[in-house]
């Protein structure tokens, strides 16, 4: 099973979360499910999300998409996110 891990900082977690939740249809269409959200204990605006991936090539394409970049920008992601695929 392949999993995708996204790590990024957000301006304000409470403002970011609705944007993340509303982007679920895009993730589902790309074969990405799960989406366990974790926050650092000492910085709640430092977010790590763990997803399950049905098709790694499709998920990699989604991770590079303008759709994701736009959604992250609108939700308040700060800087460049780190996206890793693990097996």
Tab-separated table of N, CA, C and O in Angstrom:
chain	number	residue	atom	x	y	z
A	1	UNK	N	0.841	-1.167	0.000
A	1	UNK	CA	0.000	0.000	0.000
A	1	UNK	C	0.898	1.245	0.000
A	1	UNK	O	1.849	1.330	0.750
A	2	UNK	N	0.532	2.198	-0.832
A	2	UNK	CA	1.260	3.465	-0.875
A	2	UNK	C	0.506	4.505	-0.070
A	2	UNK	O	-0.722	4.568	-0.108
A	3	UNK	N	1.250	5.305	0.642
A	3	UNK	CA	0.662	6.409	1.386
A	3	UNK	C	1.368	7.696	0.971
A	3	UNK	O	2.527	7.673	0.553
A	4	UNK	N	0.635	8.788	1.074
A	4	UNK	CA	1.178	10.100	0.782
A	4	UNK	C	1.133	10.906	2.070
A	4	UNK	O	0.138	10.896	2.790
A	5	UNK	N	2.248	11.595	2.350
A	5	UNK	CA	2.351	12.436	3.536
A	5	UNK	C	2.562	13.873	3.068
A	5	UNK	O	3.484	14.142	2.288
A	6	UNK	N	1.695	14.767	3.526
A	6	UNK	CA	1.860	16.191	3.234
A	6	UNK	C	2.162	16.905	4.549
A	6	UNK	O	1.448	16.733	5.532
A	7	UNK	N	3.219	17.704	4.537
A	7	UNK	CA	3.620	18.464	5.724
A	7	UNK	C	3.726	19.927	5.316
A	7	UNK	O	4.429	20.253	4.355
A	8	UNK	N	2.998	20.776	6.004
A	8	UNK	CA	3.087	22.204	5.728
A	8	UNK	C	2.649	23.019	6.924
A	8	UNK	O	2.056	22.511	7.864
A	9	UNK	N	2.981	24.307	6.864
A	9	UNK	CA	2.536	25.254	7.885
A	9	UNK	C	1.359	26.022	7.320
A	9	UNK	O	1.271	26.237	6.118
A	10	UNK	N	0.458	26.420	8.210
A	10	UNK	CA	-0.695	27.226	7.828
A	10	UNK	C	-0.721	28.490	8.682
A	10	UNK	O	-0.183	28.512	9.784
A	11	UNK	N	-1.348	29.532	8.139
A	11	UNK	CA	-1.451	30.786	8.894
A	11	UNK	C	-2.279	30.595	10.154
A	11	UNK	O	-1.930	31.088	11.218
A	12	UNK	N	-3.401	29.876	10.000
A	12	UNK	CA	-4.347	29.692	11.102
A	12	UNK	C	-5.095	28.386	10.869
A	12	UNK	O	-5.878	28.276	9.927
A	13	UNK	N	-4.852	27.390	11.727
A	13	UNK	CA	-5.453	26.066	11.539
A	13	UNK	C	-6.975	26.140	11.426
A	13	UNK	O	-7.559	25.495	10.555
A	14	UNK	N	-7.614	26.919	12.280
A	14	UNK	CA	-9.079	26.987	12.267
A	14	UNK	C	-9.610	27.573	10.958
A	14	UNK	O	-10.699	27.203	10.515
A	15	UNK	N	-8.867	28.456	10.335
A	15	UNK	CA	-9.258	29.004	9.034
A	15	UNK	C	-8.907	28.024	7.912
A	15	UNK	O	-9.616	27.944	6.905
A	16	UNK	N	-7.823	27.257	8.075
A	16	UNK	CA	-7.377	26.299	7.070
A	16	UNK	C	-8.302	25.093	6.961
A	16	UNK	O	-8.583	24.611	5.864
A	17	UNK	N	-8.796	24.601	8.079
A	17	UNK	CA	-9.517	23.327	8.110
A	17	UNK	C	-10.730	23.274	7.179
A	17	UNK	O	-10.898	22.273	6.459
A	18	UNK	N	-11.591	24.294	7.104
A	18	UNK	CA	-12.714	24.212	6.164
A	18	UNK	C	-12.263	24.088	4.702
A	18	UNK	O	-12.879	23.360	3.923
A	19	UNK	N	-11.193	24.770	4.337
A	19	UNK	CA	-10.673	24.646	2.974
A	19	UNK	C	-10.192	23.232	2.694
A	19	UNK	O	-10.425	22.684	1.610
A	20	UNK	N	-9.518	22.639	3.674
A	20	UNK	CA	-9.070	21.242	3.541
A	20	UNK	C	-10.276	20.311	3.388
A	20	UNK	O	-10.313	19.475	2.487
A	21	UNK	N	-11.261	20.469	4.247
A	21	UNK	CA	-12.445	19.611	4.199
A	21	UNK	C	-13.194	19.760	2.878
A	21	UNK	O	-13.651	18.766	2.299
A	22	UNK	N	-13.312	20.975	2.373
A	22	UNK	CA	-14.043	21.229	1.129
A	22	UNK	C	-13.323	20.704	-0.105
A	22	UNK	O	-13.939	20.566	-1.163
A	23	UNK	N	-12.046	20.391	0.023
A	23	UNK	CA	-11.261	19.886	-1.106
A	23	UNK	C	-11.332	18.352	-1.212
A	23	UNK	O	-10.721	17.757	-2.105
A	24	UNK	N	-12.102	17.720	-0.367
A	24	UNK	CA	-12.219	16.255	-0.346
A	24	UNK	C	-12.645	15.659	-1.695
A	24	UNK	O	-12.102	14.619	-2.092
A	25	UNK	N	-13.598	16.245	-2.434
A	25	UNK	CA	-13.970	15.656	-3.727
A	25	UNK	C	-12.794	15.567	-4.709
A	25	UNK	O	-12.695	14.606	-5.472
A	26	UNK	N	-11.907	16.538	-4.689
A	26	UNK	CA	-10.739	16.510	-5.569
A	26	UNK	C	-9.823	15.348	-5.195
A	26	UNK	O	-9.330	14.632	-6.073
A	27	UNK	N	-9.617	15.154	-3.892
A	27	UNK	CA	-8.780	14.036	-3.447
A	27	UNK	C	-9.420	12.712	-3.838
A	27	UNK	O	-8.739	11.814	-4.355
A	28	UNK	N	-10.705	12.583	-3.622
A	28	UNK	CA	-11.404	11.333	-3.945
A	28	UNK	C	-11.295	11.020	-5.433
A	28	UNK	O	-11.048	9.874	-5.813
A	29	UNK	N	-11.457	12.029	-6.283
A	29	UNK	CA	-11.368	11.829	-7.729
A	29	UNK	C	-9.974	11.357	-8.151
A	29	UNK	O	-9.832	10.673	-9.166
A	30	UNK	N	-8.964	11.695	-7.365
A	30	UNK	CA	-7.587	11.283	-7.656
A	30	UNK	C	-7.230	9.948	-6.997
A	30	UNK	O	-6.074	9.528	-7.039
A	31	UNK	N	-8.199	9.293	-6.378
A	31	UNK	CA	-7.939	8.004	-5.738
A	31	UNK	C	-7.219	8.121	-4.414
A	31	UNK	O	-6.544	7.193	-3.974
A	32	UNK	N	-7.382	9.278	-3.756
A	32	UNK	CA	-6.720	9.535	-2.478
A	32	UNK	C	-7.777	9.498	-1.385
A	32	UNK	O	-8.807	10.163	-1.483
A	33	UNK	N	-7.530	8.705	-0.362
A	33	UNK	CA	-8.516	8.558	0.718
A	33	UNK	C	-7.825	8.695	2.073
A	33	UNK	O	-6.624	8.865	2.162
A	34	UNK	N	-8.622	8.570	3.102
A	34	UNK	CA	-8.089	8.720	4.458
A	34	UNK	C	-8.007	10.199	4.787
A	34	UNK	O	-8.984	10.926	4.710
A	35	UNK	N	-6.856	10.629	5.114
A	35	UNK	CA	-6.660	12.038	5.424
A	35	UNK	C	-6.621	12.299	6.913
A	35	UNK	O	-7.292	13.182	7.416
A	36	UNK	N	-5.802	11.523	7.612
A	36	UNK	CA	-5.636	11.766	9.040
A	36	UNK	C	-4.777	13.011	9.217
A	36	UNK	O	-3.682	13.105	8.665
A	37	UNK	N	-5.299	13.987	9.960
A	37	UNK	CA	-4.615	15.263	10.160
A	37	UNK	C	-3.987	15.284	11.553
A	37	UNK	O	-4.653	15.004	12.543
A	38	UNK	N	-2.700	15.628	11.584
A	38	UNK	CA	-1.961	15.741	12.832
A	38	UNK	C	-1.378	17.146	12.917
A	38	UNK	O	-1.038	17.746	11.896
A	39	UNK	N	-1.250	17.648	14.155
A	39	UNK	CA	-0.629	18.954	14.377
A	39	UNK	C	0.440	18.810	15.444
A	39	UNK	O	0.282	18.037	16.393
A	40	UNK	N	1.523	19.568	15.286
A	40	UNK	CA	2.581	19.529	16.296
A	40	UNK	C	2.034	20.053	17.616
A	40	UNK	O	1.283	21.023	17.645
A	41	UNK	N	2.435	19.434	18.694
A	41	UNK	CA	1.967	19.828	20.025
A	41	UNK	C	2.382	21.248	20.371
A	41	UNK	O	1.621	21.979	21.004
A	42	UNK	N	3.562	21.658	19.945
A	42	UNK	CA	4.041	22.990	20.293
A	42	UNK	C	3.772	24.043	19.209
A	42	UNK	O	4.122	25.204	19.373
A	43	UNK	N	3.156	23.646	18.094
A	43	UNK	CA	2.801	24.584	17.022
A	43	UNK	C	1.597	24.027	16.268
A	43	UNK	O	1.754	23.290	15.295
A	44	UNK	N	0.380	24.360	16.690
A	44	UNK	CA	-0.819	23.796	16.060
A	44	UNK	C	-1.028	24.217	14.606
A	44	UNK	O	-1.901	23.686	13.933
A	45	UNK	N	-0.213	25.129	14.109
A	45	UNK	CA	-0.291	25.530	12.710
A	45	UNK	C	0.715	24.785	11.836
A	45	UNK	O	0.840	25.059	10.651
A	46	UNK	N	1.408	23.814	12.407
A	46	UNK	CA	2.320	22.928	11.679
A	46	UNK	C	1.570	21.612	11.500
A	46	UNK	O	1.330	20.882	12.461
A	47	UNK	N	1.178	21.330	10.257
A	47	UNK	CA	0.221	20.266	9.959
A	47	UNK	C	0.877	19.144	9.154
A	47	UNK	O	1.638	19.399	8.217
A	48	UNK	N	0.555	17.904	9.515
A	48	UNK	CA	0.958	16.720	8.758
A	48	UNK	C	-0.313	15.928	8.464
A	48	UNK	O	-1.135	15.700	9.359
A	49	UNK	N	-0.465	15.526	7.186
A	49	UNK	CA	-1.653	14.768	6.782
A	49	UNK	C	-1.195	13.464	6.142
A	49	UNK	O	-0.285	13.461	5.307
A	50	UNK	N	-1.812	12.369	6.535
A	50	UNK	CA	-1.482	11.043	6.021
A	50	UNK	C	-2.663	10.522	5.206
A	50	UNK	O	-3.786	10.431	5.712
A	51	UNK	N	-2.399	10.198	3.935
A	51	UNK	CA	-3.432	9.704	3.020
A	51	UNK	C	-3.089	8.303	2.535
A	51	UNK	O	-1.914	7.933	2.455
A	52	UNK	N	-4.104	7.566	2.138
A	52	UNK	CA	-3.929	6.302	1.422
A	52	UNK	C	-4.094	6.604	-0.063
A	52	UNK	O	-4.953	7.408	-0.445
A	53	UNK	N	-3.276	5.952	-0.892
A	53	UNK	CA	-3.241	6.239	-2.317
A	53	UNK	C	-3.551	4.965	-3.100
A	53	UNK	O	-2.885	3.950	-2.918
A	54	UNK	N	-4.548	5.028	-3.980
A	54	UNK	CA	-4.906	3.872	-4.799
A	54	UNK	C	-3.954	3.717	-5.987
A	54	UNK	O	-3.604	2.607	-6.370
A	55	UNK	N	-3.540	4.837	-6.589
A	55	UNK	CA	-2.677	4.830	-7.767
A	55	UNK	C	-1.622	5.913	-7.572
A	55	UNK	O	-1.933	7.105	-7.611
A	56	UNK	N	-0.382	5.493	-7.362
A	56	UNK	CA	0.673	6.456	-7.034
A	56	UNK	C	0.897	7.470	-8.149
A	56	UNK	O	1.074	8.665	-7.877
A	57	UNK	N	0.880	7.043	-9.402
A	57	UNK	CA	1.097	7.981	-10.509
A	57	UNK	C	-0.004	9.042	-10.540
A	57	UNK	O	0.274	10.234	-10.739
A	58	UNK	N	-1.230	8.630	-10.337
A	58	UNK	CA	-2.345	9.577	-10.326
A	58	UNK	C	-2.225	10.540	-9.137
A	58	UNK	O	-2.456	11.739	-9.267
A	59	UNK	N	-1.843	10.029	-7.994
A	59	UNK	CA	-1.686	10.869	-6.808
A	59	UNK	C	-0.530	11.854	-6.985
A	59	UNK	O	-0.629	13.010	-6.572
A	60	UNK	N	0.546	11.416	-7.610
A	60	UNK	CA	1.675	12.323	-7.865
A	60	UNK	C	1.246	13.453	-8.812
A	60	UNK	O	1.627	14.608	-8.619
A	61	UNK	N	0.468	13.118	-9.794
A	61	UNK	CA	-0.043	14.134	-10.719
A	61	UNK	C	-0.922	15.135	-9.977
A	61	UNK	O	-0.804	16.350	-10.160
A	62	UNK	N	-1.807	14.643	-9.123
A	62	UNK	CA	-2.681	15.504	-8.320
A	62	UNK	C	-1.848	16.403	-7.411
A	62	UNK	O	-2.139	17.588	-7.255
A	63	UNK	N	-0.787	15.852	-6.821
A	63	UNK	CA	0.048	16.613	-5.899
A	63	UNK	C	0.766	17.769	-6.595
A	63	UNK	O	1.142	18.747	-5.942
A	64	UNK	N	0.941	17.682	-7.915
A	64	UNK	CA	1.594	18.731	-8.699
A	64	UNK	C	0.593	19.659	-9.395
A	64	UNK	O	0.987	20.580	-10.105
A	65	UNK	N	-0.689	19.424	-9.150
A	65	UNK	CA	-1.730	20.130	-9.910
A	65	UNK	C	-1.938	21.580	-9.471
A	65	UNK	O	-1.720	21.943	-8.314
A	66	UNK	N	-2.398	22.385	-10.417
A	66	UNK	CA	-2.786	23.765	-10.116
A	66	UNK	C	-3.958	23.783	-9.147
A	66	UNK	O	-4.060	24.684	-8.316
A	67	UNK	N	-4.826	22.783	-9.246
A	67	UNK	CA	-5.982	22.677	-8.348
A	67	UNK	C	-5.528	22.610	-6.892
A	67	UNK	O	-6.033	23.345	-6.043
A	68	UNK	N	-4.558	21.759	-6.607
A	68	UNK	CA	-4.064	21.639	-5.229
A	68	UNK	C	-3.346	22.913	-4.801
A	68	UNK	O	-3.567	23.400	-3.699
A	69	UNK	N	-2.495	23.452	-5.663
A	69	UNK	CA	-1.788	24.688	-5.318
A	69	UNK	C	-2.769	25.812	-4.983
A	69	UNK	O	-2.596	26.541	-4.011
A	70	UNK	N	-3.809	25.930	-5.791
A	70	UNK	CA	-4.816	26.970	-5.564
A	70	UNK	C	-5.553	26.747	-4.244
A	70	UNK	O	-5.751	27.680	-3.470
A	71	UNK	N	-5.963	25.502	-3.999
A	71	UNK	CA	-6.687	25.186	-2.759
A	71	UNK	C	-5.823	25.472	-1.538
A	71	UNK	O	-6.300	26.026	-0.543
A	72	UNK	N	-4.548	25.114	-1.604
A	72	UNK	CA	-3.645	25.358	-0.475
A	72	UNK	C	-3.468	26.862	-0.252
A	72	UNK	O	-3.481	27.327	0.889
A	73	UNK	N	-3.302	27.597	-1.327
A	73	UNK	CA	-3.120	29.043	-1.214
A	73	UNK	C	-4.341	29.705	-0.585
A	73	UNK	O	-4.221	30.512	0.334
A	74	UNK	N	-5.523	29.333	-1.063
A	74	UNK	CA	-6.763	29.910	-0.539
A	74	UNK	C	-6.984	29.559	0.934
A	74	UNK	O	-7.554	30.335	1.686
A	75	UNK	N	-6.527	28.360	1.335
A	75	UNK	CA	-6.726	27.903	2.715
A	75	UNK	C	-5.704	28.498	3.686
A	75	UNK	O	-5.870	28.372	4.898
A	76	UNK	N	-4.650	29.110	3.157
A	76	UNK	CA	-3.675	29.743	4.042
A	76	UNK	C	-2.417	28.953	4.307
A	76	UNK	O	-1.762	29.165	5.328
A	77	UNK	N	-2.048	28.054	3.389
A	77	UNK	CA	-0.781	27.333	3.540
A	77	UNK	C	0.355	28.326	3.342
A	77	UNK	O	0.336	29.143	2.425
A	78	UNK	N	1.342	28.256	4.217
A	78	UNK	CA	2.484	29.162	4.192
A	78	UNK	C	3.688	28.415	3.628
A	78	UNK	O	4.036	27.339	4.110
A	79	UNK	N	4.321	28.976	2.624
A	79	UNK	CA	5.526	28.369	2.070
A	79	UNK	C	5.216	27.154	1.216
A	79	UNK	O	4.073	26.871	0.866
A	80	UNK	N	6.274	26.435	0.895
A	80	UNK	CA	6.180	25.248	0.041
A	80	UNK	C	5.886	24.003	0.887
A	80	UNK	O	6.629	23.721	1.825
A	81	UNK	N	4.809	23.264	0.571
A	81	UNK	CA	4.545	22.029	1.334
A	81	UNK	C	5.548	20.940	0.954
A	81	UNK	O	6.107	20.961	-0.143
A	82	UNK	N	5.763	20.029	1.873
A	82	UNK	CA	6.574	18.843	1.586
A	82	UNK	C	5.609	17.694	1.355
A	82	UNK	O	4.751	17.417	2.200
A	83	UNK	N	5.754	17.018	0.214
A	83	UNK	CA	4.888	15.901	-0.125
A	83	UNK	C	5.773	14.689	-0.383
A	83	UNK	O	6.639	14.721	-1.265
A	84	UNK	N	5.560	13.631	0.391
A	84	UNK	CA	6.326	12.397	0.250
A	84	UNK	C	5.387	11.222	0.041
A	84	UNK	O	4.268	11.195	0.558
A	85	UNK	N	5.878	10.235	-0.708
A	85	UNK	CA	5.159	8.981	-0.897
A	85	UNK	C	5.943	7.895	-0.188
A	85	UNK	O	7.174	7.796	-0.361
A	86	UNK	N	5.251	7.107	0.615
A	86	UNK	CA	5.915	6.051	1.373
A	86	UNK	C	5.212	4.726	1.117
A	86	UNK	O	4.022	4.680	0.793
A	87	UNK	N	5.970	3.641	1.245
A	87	UNK	CA	5.432	2.293	1.014
A	87	UNK	C	5.583	1.484	2.280
A	87	UNK	O	6.440	1.640	3.047
